[in-house]
JSON list of C-alpha atoms in Angstrom, two decimals:
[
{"chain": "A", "resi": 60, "resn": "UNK", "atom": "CA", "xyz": [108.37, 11.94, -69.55]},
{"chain": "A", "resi": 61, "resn": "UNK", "atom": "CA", "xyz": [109.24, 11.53, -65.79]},
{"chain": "A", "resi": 62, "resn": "UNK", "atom": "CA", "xyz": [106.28, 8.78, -64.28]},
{"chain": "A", "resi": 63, "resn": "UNK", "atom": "CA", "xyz": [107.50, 10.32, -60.91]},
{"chain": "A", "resi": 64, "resn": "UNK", "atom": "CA", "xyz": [107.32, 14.05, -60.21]},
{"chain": "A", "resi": 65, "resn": "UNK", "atom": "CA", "xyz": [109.73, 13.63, -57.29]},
{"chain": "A", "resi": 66, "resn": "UNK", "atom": "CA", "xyz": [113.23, 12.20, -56.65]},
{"chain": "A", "resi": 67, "resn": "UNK", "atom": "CA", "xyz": [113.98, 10.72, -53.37]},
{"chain": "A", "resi": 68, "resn": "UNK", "atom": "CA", "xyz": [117.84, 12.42, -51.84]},
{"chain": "A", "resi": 69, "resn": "UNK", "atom": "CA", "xyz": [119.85, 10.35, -49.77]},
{"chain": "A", "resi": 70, "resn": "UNK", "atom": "CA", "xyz": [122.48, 12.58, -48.45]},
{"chain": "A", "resi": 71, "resn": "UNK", "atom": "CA", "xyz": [126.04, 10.97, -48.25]},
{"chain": "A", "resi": 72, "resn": "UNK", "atom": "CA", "xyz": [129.07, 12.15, -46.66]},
{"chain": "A", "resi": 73, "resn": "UNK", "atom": "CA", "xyz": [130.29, 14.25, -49.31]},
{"chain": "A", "resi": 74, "resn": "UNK", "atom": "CA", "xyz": [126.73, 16.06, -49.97]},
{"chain": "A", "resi": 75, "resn": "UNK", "atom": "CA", "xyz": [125.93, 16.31, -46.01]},
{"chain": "A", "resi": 76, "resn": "UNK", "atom": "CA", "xyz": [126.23, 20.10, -45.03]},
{"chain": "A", "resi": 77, "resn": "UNK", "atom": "CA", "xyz": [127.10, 20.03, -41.69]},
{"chain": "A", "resi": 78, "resn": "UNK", "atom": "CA", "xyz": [126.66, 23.62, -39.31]},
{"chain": "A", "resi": 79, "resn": "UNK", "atom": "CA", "xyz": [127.98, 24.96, -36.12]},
{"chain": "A", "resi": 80, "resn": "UNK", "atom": "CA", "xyz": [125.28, 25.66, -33.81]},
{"chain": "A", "resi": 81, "resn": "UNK", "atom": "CA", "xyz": [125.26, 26.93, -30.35]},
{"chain": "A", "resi": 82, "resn": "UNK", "atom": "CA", "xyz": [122.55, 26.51, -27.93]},
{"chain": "A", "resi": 83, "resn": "UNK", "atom": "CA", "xyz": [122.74, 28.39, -23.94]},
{"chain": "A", "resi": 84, "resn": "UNK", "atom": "CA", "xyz": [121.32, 25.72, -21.93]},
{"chain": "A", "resi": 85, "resn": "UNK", "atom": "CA", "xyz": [120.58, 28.24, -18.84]},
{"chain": "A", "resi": 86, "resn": "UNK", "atom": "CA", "xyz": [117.34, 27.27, -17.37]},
{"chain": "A", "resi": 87, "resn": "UNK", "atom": "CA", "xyz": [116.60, 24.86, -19.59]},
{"chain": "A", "resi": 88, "resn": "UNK", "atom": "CA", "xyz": [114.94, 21.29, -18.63]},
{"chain": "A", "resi": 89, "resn": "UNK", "atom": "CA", "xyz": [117.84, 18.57, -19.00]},
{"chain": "A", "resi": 90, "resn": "UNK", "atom": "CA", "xyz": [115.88, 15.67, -20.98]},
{"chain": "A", "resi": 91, "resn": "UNK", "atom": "CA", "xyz": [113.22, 18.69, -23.40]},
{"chain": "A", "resi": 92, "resn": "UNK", "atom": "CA", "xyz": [116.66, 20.09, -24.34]},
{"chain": "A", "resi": 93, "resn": "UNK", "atom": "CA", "xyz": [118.84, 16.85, -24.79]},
{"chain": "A", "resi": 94, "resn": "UNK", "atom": "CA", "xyz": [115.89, 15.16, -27.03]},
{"chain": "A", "resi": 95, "resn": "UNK", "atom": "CA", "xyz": [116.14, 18.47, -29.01]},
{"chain": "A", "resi": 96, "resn": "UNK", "atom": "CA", "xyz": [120.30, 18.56, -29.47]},
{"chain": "A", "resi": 97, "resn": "UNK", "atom": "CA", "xyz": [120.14, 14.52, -29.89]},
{"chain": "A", "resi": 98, "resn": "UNK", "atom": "CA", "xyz": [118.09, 15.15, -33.07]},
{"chain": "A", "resi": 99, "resn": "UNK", "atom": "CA", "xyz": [120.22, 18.08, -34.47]},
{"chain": "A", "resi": 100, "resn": "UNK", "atom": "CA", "xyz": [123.54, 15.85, -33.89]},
{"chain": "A", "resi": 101, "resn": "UNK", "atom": "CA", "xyz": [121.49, 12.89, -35.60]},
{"chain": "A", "resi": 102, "resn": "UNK", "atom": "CA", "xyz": [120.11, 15.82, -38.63]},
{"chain": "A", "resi": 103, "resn": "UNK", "atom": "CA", "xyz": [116.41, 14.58, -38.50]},
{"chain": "A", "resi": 104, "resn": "UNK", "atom": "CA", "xyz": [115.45, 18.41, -38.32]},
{"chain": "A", "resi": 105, "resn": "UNK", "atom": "CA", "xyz": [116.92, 18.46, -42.02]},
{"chain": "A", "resi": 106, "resn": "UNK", "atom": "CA", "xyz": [115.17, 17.75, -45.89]},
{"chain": "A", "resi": 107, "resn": "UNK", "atom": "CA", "xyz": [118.02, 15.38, -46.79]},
{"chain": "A", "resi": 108, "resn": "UNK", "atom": "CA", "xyz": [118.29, 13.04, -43.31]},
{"chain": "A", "resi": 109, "resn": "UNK", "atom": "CA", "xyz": [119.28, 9.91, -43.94]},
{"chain": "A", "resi": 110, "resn": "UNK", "atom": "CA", "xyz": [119.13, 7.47, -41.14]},
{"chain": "A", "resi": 111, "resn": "UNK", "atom": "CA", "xyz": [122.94, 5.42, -41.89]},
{"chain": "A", "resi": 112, "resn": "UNK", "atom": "CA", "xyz": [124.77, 8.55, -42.61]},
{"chain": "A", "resi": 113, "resn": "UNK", "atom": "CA", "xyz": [126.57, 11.11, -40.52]},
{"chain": "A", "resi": 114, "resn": "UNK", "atom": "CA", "xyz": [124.35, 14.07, -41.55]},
{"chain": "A", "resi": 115, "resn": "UNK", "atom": "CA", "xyz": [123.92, 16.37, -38.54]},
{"chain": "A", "resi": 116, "resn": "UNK", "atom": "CA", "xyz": [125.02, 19.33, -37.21]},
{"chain": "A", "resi": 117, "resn": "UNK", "atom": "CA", "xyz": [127.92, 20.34, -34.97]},
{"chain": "A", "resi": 118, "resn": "UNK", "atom": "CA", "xyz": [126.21, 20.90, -31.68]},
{"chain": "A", "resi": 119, "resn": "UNK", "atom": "CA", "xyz": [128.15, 23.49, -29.45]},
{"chain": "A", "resi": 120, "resn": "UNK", "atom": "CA", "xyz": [126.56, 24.11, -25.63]},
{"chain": "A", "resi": 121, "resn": "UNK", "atom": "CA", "xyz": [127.22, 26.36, -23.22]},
{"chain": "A", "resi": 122, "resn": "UNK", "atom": "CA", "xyz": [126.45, 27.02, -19.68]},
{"chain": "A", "resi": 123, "resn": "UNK", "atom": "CA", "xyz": [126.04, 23.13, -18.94]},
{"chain": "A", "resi": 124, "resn": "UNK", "atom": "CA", "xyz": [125.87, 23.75, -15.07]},
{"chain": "A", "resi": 125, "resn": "UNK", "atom": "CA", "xyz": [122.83, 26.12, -15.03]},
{"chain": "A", "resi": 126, "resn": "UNK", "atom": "CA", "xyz": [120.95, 22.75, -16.64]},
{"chain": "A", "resi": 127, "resn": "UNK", "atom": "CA", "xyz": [117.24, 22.12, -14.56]},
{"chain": "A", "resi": 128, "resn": "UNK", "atom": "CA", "xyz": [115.84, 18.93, -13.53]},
{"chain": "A", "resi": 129, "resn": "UNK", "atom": "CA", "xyz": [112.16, 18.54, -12.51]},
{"chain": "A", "resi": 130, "resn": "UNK", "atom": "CA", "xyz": [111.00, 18.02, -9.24]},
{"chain": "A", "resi": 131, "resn": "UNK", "atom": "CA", "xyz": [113.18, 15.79, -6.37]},
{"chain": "A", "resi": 132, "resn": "UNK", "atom": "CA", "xyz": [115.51, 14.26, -9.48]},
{"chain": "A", "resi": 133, "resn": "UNK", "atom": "CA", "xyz": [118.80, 16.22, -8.60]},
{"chain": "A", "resi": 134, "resn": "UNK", "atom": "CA", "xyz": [118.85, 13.66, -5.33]},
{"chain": "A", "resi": 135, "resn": "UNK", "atom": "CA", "xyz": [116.44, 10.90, -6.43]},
{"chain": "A", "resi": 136, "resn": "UNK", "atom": "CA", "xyz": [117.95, 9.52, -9.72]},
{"chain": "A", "resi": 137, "resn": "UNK", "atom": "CA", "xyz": [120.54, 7.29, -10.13]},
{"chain": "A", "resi": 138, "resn": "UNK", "atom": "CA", "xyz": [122.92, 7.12, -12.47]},
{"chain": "A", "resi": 139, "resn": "UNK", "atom": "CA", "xyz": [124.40, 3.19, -12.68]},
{"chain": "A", "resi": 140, "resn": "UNK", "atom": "CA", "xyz": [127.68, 2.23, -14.44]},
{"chain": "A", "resi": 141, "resn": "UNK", "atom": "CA", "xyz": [129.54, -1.17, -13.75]},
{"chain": "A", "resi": 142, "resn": "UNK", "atom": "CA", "xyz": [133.96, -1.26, -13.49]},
{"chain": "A", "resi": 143, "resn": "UNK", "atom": "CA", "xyz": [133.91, -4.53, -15.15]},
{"chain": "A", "resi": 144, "resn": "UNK", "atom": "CA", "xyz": [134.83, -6.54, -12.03]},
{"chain": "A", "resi": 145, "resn": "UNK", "atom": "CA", "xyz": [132.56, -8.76, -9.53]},
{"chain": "A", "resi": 146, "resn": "UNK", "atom": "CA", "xyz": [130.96, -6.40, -7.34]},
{"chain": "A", "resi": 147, "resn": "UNK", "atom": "CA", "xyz": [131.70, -2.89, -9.50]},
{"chain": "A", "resi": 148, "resn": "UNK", "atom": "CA", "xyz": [128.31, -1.61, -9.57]},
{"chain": "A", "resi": 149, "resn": "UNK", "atom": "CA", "xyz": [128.65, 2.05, -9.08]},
{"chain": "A", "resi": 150, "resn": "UNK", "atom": "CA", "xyz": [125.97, 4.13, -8.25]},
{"chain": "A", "resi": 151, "resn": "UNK", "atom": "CA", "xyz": [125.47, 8.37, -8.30]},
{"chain": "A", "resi": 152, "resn": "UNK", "atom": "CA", "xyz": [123.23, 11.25, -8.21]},
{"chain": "A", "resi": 153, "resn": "UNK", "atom": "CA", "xyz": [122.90, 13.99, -10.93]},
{"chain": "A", "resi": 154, "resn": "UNK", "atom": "CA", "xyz": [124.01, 16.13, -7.93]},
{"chain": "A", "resi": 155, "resn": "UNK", "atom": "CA", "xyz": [126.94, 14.03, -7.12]},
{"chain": "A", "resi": 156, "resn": "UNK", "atom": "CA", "xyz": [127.95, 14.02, -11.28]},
{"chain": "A", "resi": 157, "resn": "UNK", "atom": "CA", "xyz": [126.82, 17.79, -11.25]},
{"chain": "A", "resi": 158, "resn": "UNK", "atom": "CA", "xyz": [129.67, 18.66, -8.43]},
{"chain": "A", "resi": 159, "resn": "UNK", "atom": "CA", "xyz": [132.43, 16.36, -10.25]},
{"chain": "A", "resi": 160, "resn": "UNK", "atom": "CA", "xyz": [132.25, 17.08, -13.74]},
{"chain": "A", "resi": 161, "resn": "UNK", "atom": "CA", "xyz": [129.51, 19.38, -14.69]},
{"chain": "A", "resi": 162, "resn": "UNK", "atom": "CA", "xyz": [128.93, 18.72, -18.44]},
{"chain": "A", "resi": 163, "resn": "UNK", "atom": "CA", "xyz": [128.96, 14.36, -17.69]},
{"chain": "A", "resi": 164, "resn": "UNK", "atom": "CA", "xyz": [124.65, 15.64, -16.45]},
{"chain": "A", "resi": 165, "resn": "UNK", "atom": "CA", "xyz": [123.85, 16.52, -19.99]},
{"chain": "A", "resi": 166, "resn": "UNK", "atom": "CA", "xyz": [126.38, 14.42, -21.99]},
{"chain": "A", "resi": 167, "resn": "UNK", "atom": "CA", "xyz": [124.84, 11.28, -20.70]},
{"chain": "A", "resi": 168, "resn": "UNK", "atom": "CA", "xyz": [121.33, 12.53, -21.60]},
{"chain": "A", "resi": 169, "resn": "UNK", "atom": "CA", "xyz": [122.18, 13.10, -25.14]},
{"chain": "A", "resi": 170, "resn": "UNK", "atom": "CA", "xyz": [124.29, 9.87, -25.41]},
{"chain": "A", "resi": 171, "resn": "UNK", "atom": "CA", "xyz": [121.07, 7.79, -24.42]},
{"chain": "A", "resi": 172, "resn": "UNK", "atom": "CA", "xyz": [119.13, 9.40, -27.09]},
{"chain": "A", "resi": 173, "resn": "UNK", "atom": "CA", "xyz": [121.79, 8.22, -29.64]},
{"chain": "A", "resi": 174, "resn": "UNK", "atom": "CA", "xyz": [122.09, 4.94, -31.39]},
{"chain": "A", "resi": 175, "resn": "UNK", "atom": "CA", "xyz": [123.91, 2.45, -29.81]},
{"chain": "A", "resi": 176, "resn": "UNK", "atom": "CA", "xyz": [126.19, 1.50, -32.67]},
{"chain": "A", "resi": 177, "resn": "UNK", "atom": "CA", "xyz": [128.88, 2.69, -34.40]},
{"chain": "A", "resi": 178, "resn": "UNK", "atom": "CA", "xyz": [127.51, 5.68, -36.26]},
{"chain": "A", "resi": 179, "resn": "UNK", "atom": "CA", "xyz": [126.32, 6.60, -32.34]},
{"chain": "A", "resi": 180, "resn": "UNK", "atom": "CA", "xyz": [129.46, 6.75, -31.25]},
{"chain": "A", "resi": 181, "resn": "UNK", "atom": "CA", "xyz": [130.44, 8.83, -34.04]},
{"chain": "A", "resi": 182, "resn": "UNK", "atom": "CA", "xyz": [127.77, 11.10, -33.56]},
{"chain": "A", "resi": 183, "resn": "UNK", "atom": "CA", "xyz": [128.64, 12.07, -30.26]},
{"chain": "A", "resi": 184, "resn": "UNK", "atom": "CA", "xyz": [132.09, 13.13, -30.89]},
{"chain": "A", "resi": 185, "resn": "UNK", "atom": "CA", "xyz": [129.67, 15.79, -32.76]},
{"chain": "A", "resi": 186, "resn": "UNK", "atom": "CA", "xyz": [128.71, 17.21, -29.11]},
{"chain": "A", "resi": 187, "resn": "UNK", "atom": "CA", "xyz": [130.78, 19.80, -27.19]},
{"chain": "A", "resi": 188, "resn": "UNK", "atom": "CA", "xyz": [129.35, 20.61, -23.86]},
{"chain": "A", "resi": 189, "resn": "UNK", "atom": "CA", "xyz": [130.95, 23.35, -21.54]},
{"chain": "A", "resi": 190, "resn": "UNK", "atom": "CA", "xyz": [130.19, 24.30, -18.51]},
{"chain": "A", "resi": 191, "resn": "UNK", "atom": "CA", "xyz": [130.75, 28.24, -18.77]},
{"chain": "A", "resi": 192, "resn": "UNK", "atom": "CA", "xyz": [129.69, 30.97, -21.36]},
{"chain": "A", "resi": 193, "resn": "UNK", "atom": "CA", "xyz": [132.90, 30.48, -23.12]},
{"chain": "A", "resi": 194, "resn": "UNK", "atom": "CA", "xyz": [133.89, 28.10, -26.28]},
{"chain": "A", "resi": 195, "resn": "UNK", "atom": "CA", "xyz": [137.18, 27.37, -28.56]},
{"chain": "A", "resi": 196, "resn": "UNK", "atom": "CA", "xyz": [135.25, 26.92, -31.23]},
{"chain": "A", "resi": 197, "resn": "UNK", "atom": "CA", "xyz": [134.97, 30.84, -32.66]},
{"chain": "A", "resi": 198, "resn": "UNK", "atom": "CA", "xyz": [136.59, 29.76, -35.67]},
{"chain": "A", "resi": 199, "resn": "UNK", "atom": "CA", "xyz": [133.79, 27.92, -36.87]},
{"chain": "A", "resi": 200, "resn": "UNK", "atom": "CA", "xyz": [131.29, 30.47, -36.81]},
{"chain": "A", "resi": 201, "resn": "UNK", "atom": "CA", "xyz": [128.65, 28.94, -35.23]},
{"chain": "A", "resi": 202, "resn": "UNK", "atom": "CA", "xyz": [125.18, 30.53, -35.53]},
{"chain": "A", "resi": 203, "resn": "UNK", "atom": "CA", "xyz": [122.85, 30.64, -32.11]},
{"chain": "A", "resi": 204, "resn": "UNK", "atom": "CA", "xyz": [119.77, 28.58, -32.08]},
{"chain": "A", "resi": 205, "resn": "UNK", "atom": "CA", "xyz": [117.24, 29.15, -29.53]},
{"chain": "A", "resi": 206, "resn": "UNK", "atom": "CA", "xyz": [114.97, 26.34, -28.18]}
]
């Protein structure tokens, strides 16, 4: 007789069932909705997450330019990278990243939200992020999740 009336399921990357999901991010706060897709990509919203393994979801969003910040952040936040040489701070707005590339706003939310290691970096090739209504990823059949 079984002393335990539970088993404890580590998914691996065989057993992992990983989905196509697509989320509108239309009027949607930037960090609320990027702490949401972070944890789908990671798969802590399923039974069998296990915290070393690649068991997410496939996260597919759309409309990536109608994103909202809160209050005076679209001109008051900075954004801070370095080039690598003396003197290559470079500093810029979510409005400034907004008007250049407008998916880089809500990629670098979800990428801080990721760990910074190699399974993080694996994780986010699990995001696609465009800007319009329209995806190449029909093939996949993704199902639509609303947040």
């Amino acid at each position: 007789m079984d002393v335990l009336s539970y088993k404890t399921v580590s998914a691996n990357k065989a057993t992992a069932k990983k989905e196509w999901v697509v989320i509108d991010a239309e009027d949607q706060t930037l960090g609320r909705l990027a702490s949401e897709v972070a944890k789908m990509i990671k798969g802590k919203h399923k039974t069998n997450y296990t915290p070393h393994i690649d068991c997410g979801d496939n996260v597919i969003v759309i409309n990536a330019e109608k994103i909202r910040l809160t209050g005076k952040k679209w001109n008051n936040r900075v954004h801070f990278r370095h080039t690598g040489y003396p003197g290559g701070q470079r500093f810029v707005t979510p409005r400034q990243m907004m008007e250049k590339a407008p998916r880089s706003v809500f990629e670098n939310a979800v990428k801080g939200m990721l760990p910074k290691n190699r399974l993080g970096r694996a994780l986010f090739g699990n995001l696609h992020v465009y800007a319009g209504t329209e995806h190449p990823h029909v093939a996949q059949q993704p199902k639509e999740v609303k947040l």
